[in-house]
Short mmCIF file of C-alpha atoms in Angstrom, two decimals:
data_model
loop_
_atom_site.label_atom_id
_atom_site.label_comp_id
_atom_site.label_asym_id
_atom_site.label_seq_id
_atom_site.Cartn_x
_atom_site.Cartn_y
_atom_site.Cartn_z
CA MET A 1 -0.69 11.77 24.81
CA GLU A 2 -4.45 10.96 24.81
CA LYS A 3 -5.37 14.62 25.45
CA GLU A 4 -3.20 15.69 22.68
CA PHE A 5 -4.63 13.21 20.35
CA LEU A 6 -8.16 13.99 21.05
CA ALA A 7 -7.56 17.70 20.62
CA LEU A 8 -5.95 17.05 17.17
CA ILE A 9 -8.83 14.74 16.12
CA ARG A 10 -11.50 17.35 17.31
CA VAL A 11 -9.82 19.96 15.11
CA ASN A 12 -9.26 17.72 12.06
CA GLN A 13 -12.25 15.32 12.30
CA GLY A 14 -13.54 16.93 9.08
CA ILE A 15 -11.13 14.80 7.24
CA ILE A 16 -12.65 11.58 8.60
CA HIS A 17 -16.13 12.93 7.82
CA LYS A 18 -15.18 13.54 4.23
CA VAL A 19 -13.61 10.09 3.84
CA THR A 20 -16.65 8.29 5.31
CA SER A 21 -19.04 10.32 3.21
CA VAL A 22 -17.21 9.27 0.04
CA TYR A 23 -17.05 5.64 0.87
CA CYS A 24 -20.27 4.96 2.56
CA ASP A 25 -23.89 5.30 1.46
CA ASN A 26 -25.73 5.44 4.78
CA GLU A 27 -25.32 6.95 8.20
CA GLU A 28 -24.72 3.50 10.01
CA ASP A 29 -21.93 2.62 7.68
CA ARG A 30 -20.41 5.95 8.11
CA LYS A 31 -20.49 5.63 11.77
CA ASP A 32 -18.76 2.23 11.64
CA LEU A 33 -16.18 3.47 9.32
CA PHE A 34 -15.57 6.60 11.38
CA GLN A 35 -14.98 4.48 14.40
CA GLU A 36 -12.74 2.12 12.57
CA ILE A 37 -10.51 5.00 11.16
CA LEU A 38 -10.42 6.61 14.69
CA ALA A 39 -9.31 3.32 16.18
CA GLN A 40 -6.47 2.97 13.48
CA LEU A 41 -5.48 6.63 14.12
CA TRP A 42 -5.21 6.13 17.77
CA LYS A 43 -3.09 2.86 17.29
CA SER A 44 -0.84 4.73 14.79
CA TYR A 45 -0.49 7.94 16.69
CA PRO A 46 2.68 6.93 18.78
CA GLY A 47 4.48 6.46 15.39
CA PHE A 48 3.53 9.81 14.04
CA ARG A 49 6.89 11.60 13.65
CA GLN A 50 5.73 14.93 12.27
CA GLU A 51 7.74 14.29 9.08
CA SER A 52 4.56 15.14 7.13
CA LYS A 53 1.59 17.43 8.00
CA PHE A 54 -0.86 16.06 10.42
CA SER A 55 -3.70 16.32 7.85
CA THR A 56 -1.56 14.41 5.22
CA TRP A 57 -0.91 11.66 7.85
CA MET A 58 -4.55 11.53 8.74
CA TYR A 59 -5.63 11.26 5.08
CA ARG A 60 -3.19 8.41 4.57
CA ILE A 61 -4.47 6.39 7.64
CA ALA A 62 -8.15 7.24 6.81
CA LEU A 63 -7.83 6.23 3.16
CA ASN A 64 -5.89 3.07 3.92
CA THR A 65 -8.50 2.02 6.43
CA ALA A 66 -11.37 2.80 4.06
CA ILE A 67 -9.73 0.97 1.17
CA THR A 68 -8.60 -2.08 3.07
CA SER A 69 -11.80 -2.40 5.22
CA PHE A 70 -13.99 -3.61 2.37
CA LYS A 71 -16.84 -4.06 4.65
CA LYS A 72 -19.88 -4.77 2.66
CA TRP A 73 -21.17 -1.29 3.06
CA ARG A 74 -25.13 -1.82 2.82
CA ARG A 75 -26.17 -0.47 -0.46
CA GLN A 76 -28.96 2.02 -0.29
CA PRO A 77 -30.46 4.12 -3.07
CA VAL A 78 -27.94 6.74 -4.03
CA ALA A 79 -30.25 9.53 -3.21
CA ASN A 80 -29.80 8.75 0.51
CA SER A 81 -26.08 9.62 0.27
CA LEU A 82 -27.17 13.21 -0.14
CA SER A 83 -28.80 13.32 3.30
CA LEU A 84 -25.50 13.74 5.08
CA VAL A 85 -22.77 15.35 3.09
CA ASN A 86 -19.80 16.67 4.93
CA TYR A 87 -17.37 17.51 2.27
CA GLN A 88 -17.24 20.83 0.82
CA ILE A 89 -17.17 20.96 -2.99
CA ALA A 90 -18.36 24.48 -3.44
CA ASP A 91 -18.67 27.57 -1.23
CA ASP A 92 -21.94 28.13 0.86
CA ASN A 93 -23.39 30.78 -1.45
CA HIS A 94 -24.60 28.56 -4.32
CA SER A 95 -27.69 28.57 -6.42
CA ALA A 96 -30.27 25.86 -7.01
CA GLU A 97 -28.55 25.06 -10.21
CA THR A 98 -25.20 24.56 -8.39
CA ASP A 99 -26.90 22.51 -5.85
CA GLU A 100 -28.21 20.17 -8.56
CA ASN A 101 -24.79 20.04 -10.15
CA ILE A 102 -23.10 19.21 -6.75
CA ALA A 103 -25.76 16.42 -6.35
CA LEU A 104 -24.97 15.06 -9.68
CA LEU A 105 -21.28 15.09 -8.95
CA LYS A 106 -21.73 13.28 -5.69
CA ARG A 107 -23.84 10.65 -7.27
CA ALA A 108 -21.17 10.26 -9.97
CA ILE A 109 -18.34 10.01 -7.35
CA ALA A 110 -20.33 7.33 -5.55
CA ARG A 111 -20.01 5.20 -8.72
CA LEU A 112 -16.13 5.30 -8.91
CA THR A 113 -13.89 2.68 -7.62
CA GLY A 114 -12.11 2.84 -4.18
CA ILE A 115 -8.91 4.21 -5.51
CA GLU A 116 -10.55 6.67 -7.81
CA LYS A 117 -12.69 7.91 -4.93
CA SER A 118 -9.54 8.54 -2.86
CA ILE A 119 -7.77 10.44 -5.76
CA ILE A 120 -10.78 12.60 -6.46
CA LEU A 121 -11.29 13.25 -2.85
CA LEU A 122 -7.65 14.50 -2.40
CA PHE A 123 -7.98 16.51 -5.57
CA LEU A 124 -11.13 18.25 -4.29
CA GLU A 125 -9.26 18.99 -1.14
CA ASN A 126 -6.87 20.97 -3.27
CA LYS A 127 -4.00 18.54 -2.50
CA SER A 128 -1.06 18.85 -4.93
CA TYR A 129 -0.23 16.03 -7.24
CA GLU A 130 2.93 15.48 -5.19
CA GLU A 131 0.89 15.09 -2.08
CA ILE A 132 -1.62 12.83 -3.78
CA ALA A 133 1.24 10.68 -5.05
CA ASP A 134 2.69 10.58 -1.59
CA ILE A 135 -0.52 9.37 -0.03
CA THR A 136 -1.47 6.89 -2.66
CA GLY A 137 1.96 5.59 -3.54
CA ILE A 138 1.70 6.07 -7.14
CA THR A 139 3.86 8.36 -9.36
CA GLN A 140 2.85 12.04 -10.03
CA ASN A 141 2.50 11.23 -13.70
CA TYR A 142 0.12 8.35 -13.04
CA VAL A 143 -1.89 10.62 -10.73
CA ARG A 144 -2.31 13.04 -13.72
CA VAL A 145 -3.26 10.23 -16.04
CA LYS A 146 -5.62 8.82 -13.50
CA MET A 147 -7.18 12.26 -12.73
CA ASN A 148 -7.88 12.82 -16.55
CA ARG A 149 -9.58 9.44 -16.75
CA ILE A 150 -11.53 10.18 -13.58
CA LYS A 151 -12.80 13.48 -14.98
CA THR A 152 -13.81 11.73 -18.17
CA LYS A 153 -15.55 9.04 -16.18
CA LEU A 154 -17.35 11.55 -14.06
CA LYS A 155 -18.46 13.63 -17.06
CA GLY A 156 -19.87 10.45 -18.63
CA PHE A 157 -21.79 9.52 -15.39
CA MET A 158 -23.23 13.08 -14.99
CA PHE A 159 -24.28 13.32 -18.68
CA SER A 160 -25.88 9.98 -18.53
CA GLU A 161 -28.00 11.12 -15.57
CA GLU A 162 -29.04 14.47 -17.13
CA MET M 1 -18.92 17.53 14.81
CA LEU M 2 -17.89 15.43 17.68
CA ASP M 3 -16.55 16.70 20.95
CA GLU M 4 -13.69 15.08 22.85
CA THR M 5 -15.93 13.02 25.10
CA GLN M 6 -17.72 11.56 22.11
CA ILE M 7 -14.46 10.82 20.37
CA ARG M 8 -13.13 9.12 23.55
CA ALA M 9 -16.37 7.04 23.72
CA MET M 10 -15.93 5.96 20.17
CA LEU M 11 -12.40 4.91 20.82
CA LYS M 12 -13.46 2.58 23.59
CA LYS M 13 -15.70 0.53 21.36
CA ARG M 14 -14.17 -2.43 19.65
CA SER M 15 -13.34 -2.24 16.03
CA GLY M 16 -15.19 -4.54 13.62
CA SER M 17 -13.03 -4.59 10.53
CA LEU M 18 -11.86 -7.65 8.82
CA MET M 19 -8.25 -6.86 9.53
CA GLU M 20 -9.06 -6.54 13.19
CA LYS M 21 -10.94 -9.97 13.10
CA ILE M 22 -7.86 -11.47 11.31
CA ASP M 23 -5.67 -9.99 14.16
CA PHE M 24 -7.96 -11.47 16.76
CA ASN M 25 -8.08 -14.89 14.92
CA ILE M 26 -4.38 -15.01 14.72
CA ARG M 27 -3.96 -14.38 18.42
CA VAL M 28 -6.55 -16.91 19.36
CA GLY M 29 -5.05 -19.42 16.92
CA PHE M 30 -1.68 -18.86 18.33
CA TYR M 31 -2.87 -19.45 21.98
CA ILE M 32 -4.81 -22.56 21.00
CA LEU M 33 -1.86 -24.05 18.95
CA LEU M 34 0.57 -23.36 21.78
CA THR M 35 -1.73 -24.86 24.47
CA THR M 36 -2.33 -27.93 22.32
CA VAL M 37 1.35 -28.52 21.58
CA VAL M 38 2.34 -27.93 25.17
CA PHE M 39 -0.29 -30.43 26.23
CA ILE M 40 0.75 -33.02 23.68
CA ILE M 41 4.41 -32.64 24.77
CA ALA M 42 3.51 -32.79 28.45
CA TRP M 43 1.35 -35.83 27.76
CA ASP M 44 4.28 -37.64 25.93
CA VAL M 45 7.01 -36.53 28.44
CA LEU M 46 4.88 -37.43 31.45
CA GLY M 47 4.11 -40.73 29.89
CA PHE M 48 0.37 -40.66 30.55
CA THR M 49 -0.24 -42.72 27.31
CA GLY M 50 1.72 -45.52 28.85
CA HIS M 51 0.00 -45.36 32.31
CA ILE M 52 -3.39 -45.36 30.78
CA SER M 53 -3.06 -48.30 28.43
CA GLY M 54 -0.85 -50.22 30.85
CA GLY M 55 2.12 -49.70 28.69
CA SER M 56 0.86 -51.76 25.73
CA ILE M 57 0.21 -48.90 23.21
CA GLN M 58 3.29 -46.88 24.26
CA SER M 59 5.53 -49.93 23.65
CA ASN M 60 3.91 -50.62 20.33
CA VAL M 61 4.36 -47.08 18.97
CA PRO M 62 7.51 -47.15 16.70
CA GLY M 63 10.30 -44.78 17.65
CA TRP M 64 10.27 -43.05 14.25
CA LEU M 65 6.67 -42.10 14.84
CA LEU M 66 7.41 -40.44 18.10
CA ILE M 67 10.20 -38.51 16.48
CA LEU M 68 8.07 -37.52 13.56
CA ASP M 69 5.38 -36.35 15.98
CA PHE M 70 8.00 -34.26 17.94
CA VAL M 71 9.48 -32.78 14.76
CA SER M 72 6.16 -31.84 13.34
CA ASN M 73 5.26 -30.09 16.59
CA ILE M 74 8.45 -28.06 16.59
CA VAL M 75 7.99 -27.19 12.87
CA ILE M 76 4.44 -26.05 13.43
CA VAL M 77 5.34 -23.93 16.54
CA THR M 78 8.39 -22.33 14.82
CA LEU M 79 6.40 -21.46 11.68
CA PHE M 80 3.65 -19.92 13.75
CA ILE M 81 5.95 -17.86 15.94
CA THR M 82 7.91 -16.63 12.94
CA PHE M 83 4.64 -15.65 11.20
CA PHE M 84 3.19 -14.11 14.32
CA LEU M 85 6.19 -11.80 14.80
CA HIS M 86 6.48 -10.98 11.21
CA TYR M 87 2.62 -10.20 10.99
CA PHE M 88 2.62 -7.75 13.90
CA ARG M 89 5.91 -6.07 12.88
CA VAL M 90 4.54 -5.48 9.34
CA ARG M 91 1.11 -4.28 10.68
CA ARG M 92 2.71 -1.81 13.02
CA LEU M 93 5.09 -0.42 10.39
CA CYS M 94 2.40 -0.22 7.84
CA ARG M 95 -0.07 1.58 10.09
CA GLU M 96 2.54 4.21 10.76
CA HIS M 97 4.21 4.92 7.46
CA CYS M 98 2.65 3.14 4.56
CA ASP M 99 0.95 4.84 1.45
CA ILE M 100 -2.12 3.07 0.03
CA ARG M 101 -0.15 1.12 -2.49
CA HIS M 102 2.32 -0.19 0.12
CA ALA M 103 -0.32 -0.83 2.65
CA LEU M 104 -2.26 -2.98 0.05
CA MET M 105 0.96 -4.83 -0.95
CA LYS M 106 1.83 -5.59 2.71
CA VAL M 107 -1.71 -6.73 3.60
CA ILE M 108 -1.81 -9.03 0.60
CA GLY M 109 1.61 -10.40 1.32
CA ILE M 110 0.74 -11.29 4.87
CA LEU M 111 -2.59 -12.81 3.94
CA THR M 112 -1.04 -14.90 1.16
CA LEU M 113 1.72 -15.96 3.64
CA TYR M 114 -0.98 -16.83 6.09
CA GLN M 115 -2.91 -18.76 3.57
CA ARG M 116 0.15 -20.77 2.43
CA LEU M 117 1.25 -21.33 6.06
CA PHE M 118 -2.27 -22.58 6.82
CA VAL M 119 -2.14 -25.22 3.96
CA VAL M 120 1.46 -26.19 5.02
CA LEU M 121 0.51 -26.63 8.66
CA LEU M 122 -2.62 -28.41 7.67
CA PHE M 123 -0.59 -30.71 5.47
CA ILE M 124 1.91 -31.47 8.24
CA ILE M 125 -0.87 -32.19 10.84
CA MET M 126 -2.75 -34.33 8.29
CA ILE M 127 0.35 -36.30 7.43
CA SER M 128 1.30 -36.70 11.12
CA SER M 129 -2.23 -37.83 11.99
CA ALA M 130 -2.44 -40.14 9.13
CA THR M 131 0.88 -41.79 9.84
CA GLY M 132 -0.11 -42.14 13.52
CA PHE M 133 -3.35 -43.64 12.47
CA THR M 134 -1.68 -46.01 10.01
CA ALA M 135 0.75 -47.17 12.66
CA GLY M 136 -2.02 -47.82 15.20
CA TYR M 137 -3.98 -49.56 12.52
CA PHE M 138 -1.14 -51.90 11.63
CA ALA M 139 -0.33 -52.56 15.35
CA SER M 140 -3.91 -53.58 15.81
CA ILE M 141 -3.96 -56.00 12.87
CA ARG M 142 -0.64 -57.54 14.15
CA GLU M 143 -2.02 -57.83 17.69
CA ASN M 144 -5.28 -59.33 16.63
CA GLN M 145 -3.31 -61.66 14.32
CA THR M 146 -5.67 -61.14 11.35
CA SER M 147 -5.70 -64.25 9.09
CA GLU M 148 -3.88 -64.11 5.73
CA GLY M 149 -6.98 -64.08 3.72
CA PHE M 150 -8.35 -61.01 5.46
CA LEU M 151 -5.05 -59.14 5.59
CA ILE M 152 -5.03 -57.52 2.20
CA PRO M 153 -8.74 -56.31 2.08
CA VAL M 154 -8.39 -55.03 5.78
CA ILE M 155 -5.19 -53.12 4.84
CA LEU M 156 -6.69 -51.84 1.64
CA PHE M 157 -9.82 -50.66 3.42
CA GLY M 158 -7.75 -48.90 6.06
CA VAL M 159 -5.49 -47.09 3.57
CA VAL M 160 -8.50 -45.97 1.55
CA LEU M 161 -10.30 -44.76 4.66
CA ILE M 162 -7.30 -42.85 5.87
CA ALA M 163 -6.68 -41.22 2.53
CA LEU M 164 -10.34 -40.31 2.10
CA LEU M 165 -10.62 -38.76 5.69
CA THR M 166 -7.35 -36.88 5.27
CA TRP M 167 -8.40 -35.45 1.83
CA LEU M 168 -11.93 -34.58 3.20
CA ILE M 169 -10.71 -32.70 6.21
CA PHE M 170 -8.01 -30.95 4.14
CA LYS M 171 -10.49 -29.79 1.45
CA LEU M 172 -12.98 -28.79 4.12
CA LEU M 173 -10.60 -26.63 6.08
CA ARG M 174 -9.14 -25.17 3.00
CA TRP M 175 -12.62 -24.25 1.85
CA VAL M 176 -13.45 -22.66 5.19
CA PHE M 177 -10.24 -20.58 4.88
CA ARG M 178 -11.08 -19.43 1.44
CA LYS M 179 -14.62 -18.59 2.37
CA ILE M 180 -13.37 -16.37 5.19
CA TYR M 181 -10.44 -14.73 3.48
CA GLY M 182 -10.74 -15.46 -0.16
CA ASN M 183 -13.04 -12.64 -1.26
CA TYR M 184 -11.32 -10.14 0.80
CA LEU M 185 -7.93 -11.09 -0.73
CA ASP M 186 -9.53 -11.04 -4.28
CA GLN M 187 -10.78 -7.40 -3.58
CA LEU M 188 -7.45 -6.32 -2.27
CA ARG M 189 -5.60 -7.77 -5.28
CA LYS M 190 -8.02 -6.06 -7.57
CA THR M 191 -7.50 -2.66 -5.96
CA LEU M 192 -3.72 -3.06 -6.00
CA ALA M 193 -4.03 -4.06 -9.78
CA GLU M 194 -5.88 -0.81 -10.43
CA LEU M 195 -2.98 1.18 -8.76
CA ASP M 196 -0.22 -0.71 -10.57
CA GLU M 197 -2.01 -0.35 -13.93
CA LEU M 198 0.41 2.38 -15.15
CA ASN M 199 3.08 2.39 -12.49
#
């Protein structure tokens, strides 16, 4: 079972990197949260019944852990959060302007609440409203309402920085 | 990206989250409580109190106090075992199947129960200790045949002292508990409230 688990984690570890990048500002905290999520995944793995996709299950555990951990992630200047970015928002062939926009977006995301971060992360991962509702435990309608609010909030943060 | 050896190495390290610390505290608390209660029962059953004091204290302890002591021990252990089983069942179920909202609800539920149970147990222990202390205090007054003139001030002093000590210990332990878990619970509740805003 351990071998199977390790193989699955190796292939899907991007999910943990994305979650830790959204929730932590610095490398040390990211490592701590990564380890915490890994530990929770390993403890939960015997109960994984393949009723949902492995990635959905992984997101659920990872976000549950990130949200309920509430460790006082050491606050560092937001610019530091750009040093290690593992989640892909745009494709690799982007211009300097796109880079700046991505940086702005990441700084804006860092200012969201824990729940908002999880919803926007799942949205950026192209998860359907149904899947987001399934992972977060809220209704699809509420996911839509929340998404609209998050977009407005992000726009506000981004314009205020420009 | 990490390879399997690095992932395995990370898995071997201990987790440092608050929930893991709570797990650890509950386990340790359970073993300490169990050991203490077993020790107290063994002490009473084997009659060490009587041997040490030459039978004088044992014979002066009222029967109702021994019963109260026994009942409070049983209540404490039963409550703790019930909580212990409930806690780990919910934690396991939640880890495997819960969405964020349900995970938050379960963790809040468990911690609130833990907090309430802690206060109830503390109350039982405090009442039990205070009653024992009072019984011993009165037995001592009776044995020393305190004169009528001193009796009321001595009793008054004793009662105030017991009440003050009980209140102080109760407040202190409750403050320690809130200090450790209070902020965490508040944050969890705030997060859940955000999720429940429109649901």
